[in-house]
């Protein structure tokens, strides 16, 4: 890594600095999941979809913008996102009085695009995530805007670490922590914080089959990329891993688990019917892993799952969950 990992005192300091701008998201005992799993398995969920902007991404975006120099602030910021990071950057920019121009995919959820605009950001479009990163680079070069990275760098890890700190303060004892993996910013920051406070906790990353850059990176021992994102969990659809977040993840995460789109759709339906939660695919990832590939290995343990966010609309939810019986 080019920079040291954030230490727990730095994370606490940021949490205190941002306490009036972020929600201290609640933990929920998931009685329905516990009943489904049986065998004494306990499940507590960190409800990051109740965070400002609807996802954990507000943490890293605010951490980044708080650290900008006066010159950087005057030039404004840019970002790349399928939606959630763009929304978080737009929110953070409005909160700190900074101009934002965000790059989104043309296929992005219309509700997410409108939310970015509602926060005052200018939205420009790219055909896919690879083109989006290239366009953001052009904006940086031509306009001097600061690039707020969606998942890599010390400020992103520092921001995400505040969620890990909250988990350890809110739950007195737990055996395992399941965290969704996209580019790795969330799991890098959360795992770094949790391992400093609860080194015995087993941390497992959950990645979709159609965007498995972290699995490939773990196997190769260095950051790897994929040619195309092939999953309905577009919020987890990072095209590559990068050195900082990869190194933090490799240092603190015990193992990775894989889920597929069928797992995600099934779990979205289950969460709606059993827990009355209508969430986007990425938000269902950790529950999908617990109900699927991790079910036996987590038996009898107290498991904390991070439900990372949910910016969706009713029609998209019904389509992705493959519900045909909802009005």
C-alpha positions as a printed Julia matrix, in Angstrom:
327×3 Matrix{Float64}:
   0.0     0.0     0.0
   1.13    3.54   -0.68
  -0.38    4.79    2.59
  -0.77    3.25    6.0
  -4.09    1.75    7.03
  -6.29    4.11    9.07
  -5.89    3.42   12.76
  -8.86    3.18   15.05
  -8.23    6.59   16.62
  -8.35    8.23   13.18
 -11.62    6.43   12.51
 -13.07    7.6    15.82
 -12.0    11.18   15.05
 -13.75   11.08   11.66
 -16.87    9.56   13.22
 -17.02   12.45   15.69
 -16.39   15.01   12.94
 -19.21   13.68   10.77
 -21.71   12.83   13.5
 -24.11   15.58   12.43
 -23.93   14.65    8.73
 -24.27   10.87    8.97
 -26.83    8.54   10.48
 -25.67    6.17   13.21
 -27.41    3.3    11.43
 -29.19    0.73   13.6
 -28.53   -2.95   14.15
 -31.48   -5.32   13.8
 -31.85   -8.8    15.23
 -33.14  -10.78   12.25
 -35.59  -13.16   13.91
 -36.96  -14.39   10.58
 -33.48  -15.28    9.32
 -32.68  -17.01   12.59
 -35.85  -19.09   12.33
 -35.03  -20.0     8.72
 -31.45  -21.03    9.55
 -32.2   -22.82   12.83
 -29.52  -24.63   14.84
 -29.04  -21.68   17.19
 -27.61  -19.37   14.55
 -27.99  -15.73   15.56
 -28.14  -12.97   12.96
 -27.8    -9.22   13.44
 -27.93   -6.85   10.46
 -26.23   -3.48   10.11
 -28.85   -1.46    8.23
 -26.69    0.77    6.07
 -29.57    1.23    3.63
 -30.9     3.65    6.25
 -27.79    5.81    5.88
 -28.07    9.23    4.26
 -28.31    8.79    0.46
 -29.5     5.21    1.03
 -26.08    3.55    1.21
 -22.8     3.37    3.12
 -21.19    5.38    0.31
 -21.96    8.68    2.05
 -19.29    7.83    4.62
 -16.4     7.67    2.17
 -17.61   10.57    0.06
 -17.86   12.89    3.06
 -14.49   11.71    4.36
 -12.92   12.53    1.0
 -14.47   15.95    0.58
 -13.71   16.96    4.17
 -10.03   16.43    3.36
  -9.86   18.57    0.22
  -7.7    21.69    0.08
  -9.26   25.07   -0.69
  -7.9    24.86   -4.24
  -9.38   21.4    -4.77
 -12.72   22.48   -3.37
 -12.9    25.47   -5.7
 -12.3    23.22   -8.75
 -15.07   20.8    -7.76
 -15.24   17.02   -7.86
 -16.13   14.21  -10.21
 -16.99   10.55   -9.68
 -17.87    7.32  -11.5
 -20.81    5.19  -10.46
 -23.72    2.99  -11.41
 -25.64    5.17   -8.99
 -24.91    4.88   -5.28
 -21.46    6.48   -5.24
 -22.64    9.21   -7.61
 -25.51    9.99   -5.24
 -23.16   10.0    -2.24
 -20.69   12.31   -4.0
 -23.49   14.67   -5.02
 -24.77   14.69   -1.42
 -21.32   15.31    0.03
 -20.66   18.06   -2.5
 -23.88   19.83   -1.6
 -23.16   19.42    2.12
 -19.69   20.96    1.77
 -20.48   23.61   -0.84
 -18.55   21.97   -3.68
 -19.52   21.6    -7.35
 -20.0    18.02   -8.6
 -20.05   16.49  -12.09
 -20.67   12.73  -11.92
 -20.31   10.09  -14.61
 -23.0     7.41  -14.72
 -23.8     4.54  -17.04
 -26.61    5.19  -19.52
 -28.37    2.1   -18.19
 -28.37    3.43  -14.62
 -31.61    3.39  -12.68
 -33.55    6.6   -13.55
 -34.4     7.17   -9.9
 -30.7     7.24   -9.04
 -29.96    9.69  -11.85
 -32.7    12.02  -10.65
 -31.46   11.82   -7.05
 -28.01   12.98   -8.17
 -29.6    15.93   -9.94
 -31.74   16.71   -6.92
 -28.53   17.1    -4.89
 -27.33   19.62   -7.49
 -24.85   17.48   -9.42
 -24.38   17.61  -13.18
 -24.74   14.11  -14.65
 -22.92   12.93  -17.77
 -23.25    9.46  -19.27
 -21.01    6.65  -20.5
 -21.84    3.38  -22.24
 -20.17    1.15  -19.65
 -17.99    1.29  -16.57
 -14.71    1.22  -18.49
 -15.78    4.19  -20.63
 -17.02    5.93  -17.5
 -13.59    5.83  -15.84
 -12.02    7.18  -19.06
 -14.55   10.02  -19.2
 -13.92   10.9   -15.56
 -10.2    11.09  -16.35
 -10.96   13.51  -19.18
 -13.02   15.66  -16.83
 -10.14   15.69  -14.35
  -7.65   16.69  -17.04
  -9.79   19.36  -18.65
 -11.59   20.85  -15.64
  -9.22   20.11  -12.78
 -11.92   18.42  -10.73
 -10.85   16.14   -7.89
 -11.73   12.49   -8.54
 -13.66   10.97   -5.64
 -12.8     7.31   -6.09
 -15.7     4.87   -5.61
 -13.71    2.23   -3.73
  -9.98    2.88   -3.37
  -7.78    5.05   -1.2
  -7.23    5.99    2.45
 -10.18    8.4     2.72
 -12.62    5.79    1.38
 -11.3     3.2     3.84
 -11.41    5.75    6.64
 -15.04    6.57    5.89
 -16.11    2.94    5.59
 -14.24    2.22    8.8
 -16.77    4.3    10.73
 -19.36    1.6     9.94
 -17.03   -1.06   11.35
 -16.48    1.03   14.47
 -20.24    1.38   14.95
 -20.78   -2.37   14.6
 -18.26   -3.09   17.36
 -19.83   -0.49   19.62
 -23.38   -1.7    18.94
 -22.85   -5.47   19.23
 -21.04   -6.71   22.32
 -20.02  -10.1    20.96
 -20.18  -11.77   17.55
 -18.33  -14.56   15.77
 -18.46  -13.61   12.11
 -19.06  -10.58    9.91
 -20.32  -10.82    6.32
 -19.61   -7.83    4.07
 -20.55   -7.39    0.4
 -17.71   -6.84   -2.06
 -17.76   -4.62   -5.13
 -14.51   -2.76   -5.68
 -13.51   -3.46   -2.1
 -13.87   -0.05   -0.47
 -16.51   -1.13    2.05
 -14.89   -4.38    3.09
 -11.42   -2.81    3.19
 -12.54   -0.1     5.58
 -14.89   -2.18    7.72
 -12.5    -5.11    8.09
  -9.6    -2.81    8.99
 -11.63   -1.24   11.8
 -13.15   -4.47   13.1
  -9.87   -6.41   13.18
  -8.32   -3.66   15.32
 -11.15   -3.95   17.84
 -12.2    -7.62   17.53
  -9.26   -9.54   16.01
 -10.9   -12.92   16.63
 -13.97  -12.15   14.49
 -14.06  -14.07   11.21
 -14.62  -11.64    8.33
 -16.02  -12.99    5.06
 -16.46  -11.04    1.86
 -19.46  -11.8    -0.35
 -19.02  -11.24   -4.08
 -21.36  -11.82   -7.05
 -20.32  -14.42   -9.58
 -20.62  -11.95  -12.45
 -18.21   -9.42  -10.9
 -15.56  -11.54   -9.23
 -12.52   -9.24   -9.4
 -11.68   -9.75   -5.7
 -11.8   -13.54   -5.99
  -9.46  -13.29   -8.97
  -7.21  -10.9    -7.08
  -6.99  -13.18   -4.05
  -6.07  -16.1    -6.31
  -3.42  -14.08   -8.15
  -2.04  -12.31   -5.09
  -2.43   -8.94   -6.76
  -5.26   -6.73   -8.07
  -7.03   -8.22  -11.08
  -9.75   -7.01  -13.45
 -12.7    -8.45  -15.37
 -13.67   -7.71  -18.94
 -17.36   -7.07  -18.24
 -19.79   -6.89  -15.34
 -22.37   -9.7   -15.58
 -24.63   -9.42  -12.54
 -27.89   -7.75  -11.55
 -26.02   -6.38   -8.52
 -24.73   -3.34  -10.4
 -23.72   -1.66   -7.15
 -21.17   -4.48   -6.71
 -20.11   -4.36  -10.34
 -16.58   -2.96  -10.09
 -14.48   -3.8   -13.16
 -11.25   -4.25  -11.21
  -9.59   -4.29   -7.82
  -6.99   -1.66   -6.95
  -3.88   -1.82   -4.75
  -4.97    0.05   -1.61
  -8.34   -1.6    -1.03
  -7.01   -4.97   -2.17
  -4.13   -4.85    0.31
  -6.4    -3.9     3.22
  -8.88   -6.61    2.27
  -6.16   -9.24    1.87
  -4.71   -8.32    5.27
  -7.96   -8.42    7.23
 -10.48  -10.66    5.47
 -10.4   -14.35    6.34
 -12.08  -15.63    3.19
 -14.46  -14.86    0.34
 -17.79  -16.39   -0.62
 -19.5   -16.37   -4.01
 -23.17  -15.95   -4.83
 -24.97  -15.81   -8.18
 -27.91  -13.84   -9.53
 -30.33  -16.67   -8.8
 -29.27  -16.5    -5.13
 -29.81  -12.74   -5.14
 -33.26  -12.9    -6.74
 -34.4   -15.64   -4.38
 -33.15  -13.71   -1.34
 -34.75  -10.45   -2.48
 -38.08  -12.28   -2.64
 -37.46  -13.89    0.76
 -36.53  -10.58    2.42
 -39.67   -8.96    1.05
 -42.02  -11.73    2.1
 -40.48  -12.56    5.46
 -39.03   -9.23    6.61
 -40.96   -6.67    4.5
 -37.73   -5.3     3.01
 -37.65   -4.27   -0.64
 -33.94   -3.94   -1.35
 -31.63   -3.78   -4.33
 -29.56   -6.89   -5.2
 -26.35   -5.66   -3.56
 -28.17   -5.16   -0.28
 -29.37   -8.78   -0.35
 -25.89  -10.21   -0.96
 -24.88  -11.03    2.6
 -28.25  -12.58    3.46
 -28.03  -14.59    0.22
 -24.65  -15.96    1.26
 -25.95  -16.83    4.73
 -28.98  -18.61    3.3
 -26.82  -20.3     0.67
 -23.1   -21.16    0.58
 -22.29  -20.09    4.15
 -25.29  -21.69    5.82
 -23.5   -24.73    7.23
 -20.23  -23.04    8.2
 -22.08  -20.32   10.13
 -24.33  -22.79   11.98
 -24.65  -21.95   15.67
 -22.64  -18.74   15.41
 -23.59  -15.12   15.99
 -23.28  -13.56   12.54
 -23.41   -9.86   11.7
 -24.38   -9.06    8.12
 -23.88   -5.67    6.47
 -26.86   -4.65    4.32
 -25.01   -2.06    2.29
 -27.74    0.1     0.74
 -30.83    0.24   -1.4
 -31.46    2.89   -3.99
 -34.11    1.34   -6.18
 -37.66    1.9    -7.35
 -40.69   -0.38   -7.24
 -40.65   -1.41  -10.9
 -36.93   -2.21  -10.86
 -37.29   -4.16   -7.64
 -40.11   -6.28   -9.02
 -38.2    -6.96  -12.23
 -34.92   -7.88  -10.54
 -36.59  -10.03   -7.88
 -38.73  -11.66  -10.59
 -41.94  -11.03   -8.74
 -45.01  -11.56  -10.88
 -47.64  -11.26   -8.16
 -47.11   -7.7    -6.91
 -49.11   -4.65   -7.94
